[in-house]
């Protein structure tokens, strides 16, 4: 079973290592000891905890939308907007996740998108690839 050191777990959760240590001390996240004798988090436990954090995260209400086919909604802050005469590239940071959207300049202007604006990245994908990183 994969284990992640405190720093690695913190990076994956988008928080500081100190936060993960406090959560461990308070019993909010379960830790174990890795092969080197250092405090670590079991990969399966980390995945469950990440899901719990995502469920508990503040989400914006969808407003007047009665139903939607998009299930993956990430609330975050606009960090960058690049516009030309026709298109705009908008970047949103939601916790450890960075989303980049290409849209018409007209849409970006209508939404008044600029750095610091609270926004929701609504993602619908028909294909999701999964990759396994090399071991460190």
PDB file of C-alpha atoms in Angstrom:
ATOM      1  CA  UNK A   1       0.000   0.000   0.000  1.00  0.00           C
ATOM      2  CA  UNK A   2       1.287   3.460  -0.870  1.00  0.00           C
ATOM      3  CA  UNK A   3       2.133   5.843   1.951  1.00  0.00           C
ATOM      4  CA  UNK A   4       2.857   9.547   1.785  1.00  0.00           C
ATOM      5  CA  UNK A   5       5.068  11.532   4.125  1.00  0.00           C
ATOM      6  CA  UNK A   6       3.432  14.473   5.855  1.00  0.00           C
ATOM      7  CA  UNK A   7       4.886  17.008   3.388  1.00  0.00           C
ATOM      8  CA  UNK A   8       3.715  14.975   0.398  1.00  0.00           C
ATOM      9  CA  UNK A   9       0.231  14.578   1.908  1.00  0.00           C
ATOM     10  CA  UNK A  10       0.080  18.311   2.576  1.00  0.00           C
ATOM     11  CA  UNK A  11       1.044  19.102  -1.026  1.00  0.00           C
ATOM     12  CA  UNK A  12      -1.651  16.747  -2.334  1.00  0.00           C
ATOM     13  CA  UNK A  13      -4.278  18.318  -0.043  1.00  0.00           C
ATOM     14  CA  UNK A  14      -3.213  21.879  -0.811  1.00  0.00           C
ATOM     15  CA  UNK A  15      -2.404  22.740   2.814  1.00  0.00           C
ATOM     16  CA  UNK A  16       0.750  23.191   4.873  1.00  0.00           C
ATOM     17  CA  UNK A  17       2.618  20.323   6.522  1.00  0.00           C
ATOM     18  CA  UNK A  18       1.861  21.970   9.877  1.00  0.00           C
ATOM     19  CA  UNK A  19      -1.863  21.738   9.125  1.00  0.00           C
ATOM     20  CA  UNK A  20      -1.574  18.018   8.385  1.00  0.00           C
ATOM     21  CA  UNK A  21       0.410  17.533  11.621  1.00  0.00           C
ATOM     22  CA  UNK A  22      -2.293  19.386  13.612  1.00  0.00           C
ATOM     23  CA  UNK A  23      -4.995  17.278  11.965  1.00  0.00           C
ATOM     24  CA  UNK A  24      -3.019  14.138  12.870  1.00  0.00           C
ATOM     25  CA  UNK A  25      -2.516  15.247  16.486  1.00  0.00           C
ATOM     26  CA  UNK A  26      -6.230  15.968  16.862  1.00  0.00           C
ATOM     27  CA  UNK A  27      -7.177  12.619  15.299  1.00  0.00           C
ATOM     28  CA  UNK A  28      -8.805  14.173  12.234  1.00  0.00           C
ATOM     29  CA  UNK A  29      -6.488  12.281   9.870  1.00  0.00           C
ATOM     30  CA  UNK A  30      -5.019   8.875  10.612  1.00  0.00           C
ATOM     31  CA  UNK A  31      -1.260   8.457  10.346  1.00  0.00           C
ATOM     32  CA  UNK A  32       1.111   5.533  10.288  1.00  0.00           C
ATOM     33  CA  UNK A  33       4.880   5.046  10.172  1.00  0.00           C
ATOM     34  CA  UNK A  34       6.661   4.519   6.860  1.00  0.00           C
ATOM     35  CA  UNK A  35       9.551   2.112   6.222  1.00  0.00           C
ATOM     36  CA  UNK A  36      12.011   4.795   7.418  1.00  0.00           C
ATOM     37  CA  UNK A  37      10.188   5.222  10.712  1.00  0.00           C
ATOM     38  CA  UNK A  38       8.781   8.638   9.783  1.00  0.00           C
ATOM     39  CA  UNK A  39       5.190   9.749  10.264  1.00  0.00           C
ATOM     40  CA  UNK A  40       3.168   9.130   7.109  1.00  0.00           C
ATOM     41  CA  UNK A  41      -0.376   8.837   5.824  1.00  0.00           C
ATOM     42  CA  UNK A  42      -1.688   5.679   4.188  1.00  0.00           C
ATOM     43  CA  UNK A  43      -2.663   6.355   0.564  1.00  0.00           C
ATOM     44  CA  UNK A  44      -6.197   4.959   0.911  1.00  0.00           C
ATOM     45  CA  UNK A  45      -6.791   6.975   4.101  1.00  0.00           C
ATOM     46  CA  UNK A  46      -5.448  10.097   2.376  1.00  0.00           C
ATOM     47  CA  UNK A  47      -7.821   9.559  -0.562  1.00  0.00           C
ATOM     48  CA  UNK A  48     -10.815   9.193   1.787  1.00  0.00           C
ATOM     49  CA  UNK A  49      -9.757  12.311   3.696  1.00  0.00           C
ATOM     50  CA  UNK A  50      -9.353  14.298   0.454  1.00  0.00           C
ATOM     51  CA  UNK A  51     -12.888  13.293  -0.540  1.00  0.00           C
ATOM     52  CA  UNK A  52     -14.166  14.355   2.894  1.00  0.00           C
ATOM     53  CA  UNK A  53     -12.445  17.732   2.560  1.00  0.00           C
ATOM     54  CA  UNK A  54     -13.958  18.214  -0.893  1.00  0.00           C
ATOM     55  CA  UNK A  55     -17.466  17.378   0.389  1.00  0.00           C
ATOM     56  CA  UNK A  56     -17.075  19.770   3.308  1.00  0.00           C
ATOM     57  CA  UNK A  57     -15.653  22.611   1.192  1.00  0.00           C
ATOM     58  CA  UNK A  58     -17.836  25.651   0.746  1.00  0.00           C
ATOM     59  CA  UNK A  59     -19.581  25.475  -2.582  1.00  0.00           C
ATOM     60  CA  UNK A  60     -21.432  28.238  -4.335  1.00  0.00           C
ATOM     61  CA  UNK A  61     -25.140  27.628  -4.813  1.00  0.00           C
ATOM     62  CA  UNK A  62     -25.999  27.167  -8.477  1.00  0.00           C
ATOM     63  CA  UNK A  63     -28.518  30.029  -8.296  1.00  0.00           C
ATOM     64  CA  UNK A  64     -31.457  29.742 -10.642  1.00  0.00           C
ATOM     65  CA  UNK A  65     -30.229  26.549 -12.303  1.00  0.00           C
ATOM     66  CA  UNK A  66     -32.822  23.813 -11.759  1.00  0.00           C
ATOM     67  CA  UNK A  67     -30.645  20.959 -13.029  1.00  0.00           C
ATOM     68  CA  UNK A  68     -27.319  20.464 -14.737  1.00  0.00           C
ATOM     69  CA  UNK A  69     -25.371  17.642 -16.339  1.00  0.00           C
ATOM     70  CA  UNK A  70     -22.079  18.955 -14.965  1.00  0.00           C
ATOM     71  CA  UNK A  71     -21.158  17.213 -11.718  1.00  0.00           C
ATOM     72  CA  UNK A  72     -17.623  18.468 -11.164  1.00  0.00           C
ATOM     73  CA  UNK A  73     -17.770  22.003  -9.788  1.00  0.00           C
ATOM     74  CA  UNK A  74     -14.697  23.658  -8.277  1.00  0.00           C
ATOM     75  CA  UNK A  75     -15.073  26.959  -6.447  1.00  0.00           C
ATOM     76  CA  UNK A  76     -11.956  29.094  -6.601  1.00  0.00           C
ATOM     77  CA  UNK A  77     -10.388  32.414  -7.409  1.00  0.00           C
ATOM     78  CA  UNK A  78      -9.583  33.765 -10.841  1.00  0.00           C
ATOM     79  CA  UNK A  79      -5.806  34.173 -10.883  1.00  0.00           C
ATOM     80  CA  UNK A  80      -5.179  35.302 -14.463  1.00  0.00           C
ATOM     81  CA  UNK A  81      -7.105  36.546 -17.477  1.00  0.00           C
ATOM     82  CA  UNK A  82      -5.492  37.002 -20.889  1.00  0.00           C
ATOM     83  CA  UNK A  83      -7.696  38.560 -23.568  1.00  0.00           C
ATOM     84  CA  UNK A  84      -7.210  39.261 -27.241  1.00  0.00           C
ATOM     85  CA  UNK A  85      -9.761  40.626 -29.677  1.00  0.00           C
ATOM     86  CA  UNK A  86     -11.756  37.372 -29.945  1.00  0.00           C
ATOM     87  CA  UNK A  87     -10.782  34.941 -27.164  1.00  0.00           C
ATOM     88  CA  UNK A  88      -9.881  34.936 -23.466  1.00  0.00           C
ATOM     89  CA  UNK A  89      -7.845  32.501 -21.369  1.00  0.00           C
ATOM     90  CA  UNK A  90      -9.019  32.369 -17.752  1.00  0.00           C
ATOM     91  CA  UNK A  91      -7.157  30.593 -14.949  1.00  0.00           C
ATOM     92  CA  UNK A  92      -8.882  29.578 -11.701  1.00  0.00           C
ATOM     93  CA  UNK A  93      -7.124  28.221  -8.615  1.00  0.00           C
ATOM     94  CA  UNK A  94      -9.334  25.962  -6.496  1.00  0.00           C
ATOM     95  CA  UNK A  95      -7.291  24.552  -3.614  1.00  0.00           C
ATOM     96  CA  UNK A  96      -4.466  22.574  -5.197  1.00  0.00           C
ATOM     97  CA  UNK A  97      -6.276  22.482  -8.558  1.00  0.00           C
ATOM     98  CA  UNK A  98      -5.596  24.906 -11.408  1.00  0.00           C
ATOM     99  CA  UNK A  99      -8.155  25.166 -14.168  1.00  0.00           C
ATOM    100  CA  UNK A 100      -7.642  26.920 -17.490  1.00  0.00           C
ATOM    101  CA  UNK A 101     -10.656  27.851 -19.588  1.00  0.00           C
ATOM    102  CA  UNK A 102     -10.728  29.219 -23.114  1.00  0.00           C
ATOM    103  CA  UNK A 103     -13.812  31.281 -23.883  1.00  0.00           C
ATOM    104  CA  UNK A 104     -14.889  34.153 -26.040  1.00  0.00           C
ATOM    105  CA  UNK A 105     -13.696  37.561 -24.958  1.00  0.00           C
ATOM    106  CA  UNK A 106     -17.336  38.615 -24.926  1.00  0.00           C
ATOM    107  CA  UNK A 107     -18.148  35.921 -22.324  1.00  0.00           C
ATOM    108  CA  UNK A 108     -15.186  36.922 -20.143  1.00  0.00           C
ATOM    109  CA  UNK A 109     -16.236  40.572 -20.337  1.00  0.00           C
ATOM    110  CA  UNK A 110     -19.880  39.746 -19.494  1.00  0.00           C
ATOM    111  CA  UNK A 111     -18.742  37.732 -16.459  1.00  0.00           C
ATOM    112  CA  UNK A 112     -16.399  40.578 -15.470  1.00  0.00           C
ATOM    113  CA  UNK A 113     -13.583  38.090 -14.967  1.00  0.00           C
ATOM    114  CA  UNK A 114     -10.376  39.465 -13.490  1.00  0.00           C
ATOM    115  CA  UNK A 115      -7.860  38.273 -10.888  1.00  0.00           C
ATOM    116  CA  UNK A 116      -9.450  37.990  -7.452  1.00  0.00           C
ATOM    117  CA  UNK A 117     -12.998  37.258  -8.659  1.00  0.00           C
ATOM    118  CA  UNK A 118     -14.696  34.250  -7.026  1.00  0.00           C
ATOM    119  CA  UNK A 119     -15.720  31.787  -9.751  1.00  0.00           C
ATOM    120  CA  UNK A 120     -16.722  28.172 -10.295  1.00  0.00           C
ATOM    121  CA  UNK A 121     -14.939  25.931 -12.785  1.00  0.00           C
ATOM    122  CA  UNK A 122     -17.651  23.548 -14.002  1.00  0.00           C
ATOM    123  CA  UNK A 123     -16.025  20.586 -15.733  1.00  0.00           C
ATOM    124  CA  UNK A 124     -17.680  17.971 -17.897  1.00  0.00           C
ATOM    125  CA  UNK A 125     -15.367  15.474 -19.504  1.00  0.00           C
ATOM    126  CA  UNK A 126     -16.259  12.523 -21.681  1.00  0.00           C
ATOM    127  CA  UNK A 127     -12.734  11.166 -21.337  1.00  0.00           C
ATOM    128  CA  UNK A 128     -10.525  11.218 -18.257  1.00  0.00           C
ATOM    129  CA  UNK A 129      -6.997   9.820 -18.499  1.00  0.00           C
ATOM    130  CA  UNK A 130      -5.246   8.412 -15.442  1.00  0.00           C
ATOM    131  CA  UNK A 131      -1.471   8.518 -15.065  1.00  0.00           C
ATOM    132  CA  UNK A 132       0.834   7.060 -12.419  1.00  0.00           C
ATOM    133  CA  UNK A 133       3.843   9.248 -11.513  1.00  0.00           C
ATOM    134  CA  UNK A 134       7.330   7.784 -11.196  1.00  0.00           C
ATOM    135  CA  UNK A 135       8.356   6.897  -7.647  1.00  0.00           C
ATOM    136  CA  UNK A 136      10.633   9.456  -5.982  1.00  0.00           C
TER     137      UNK A 136
END
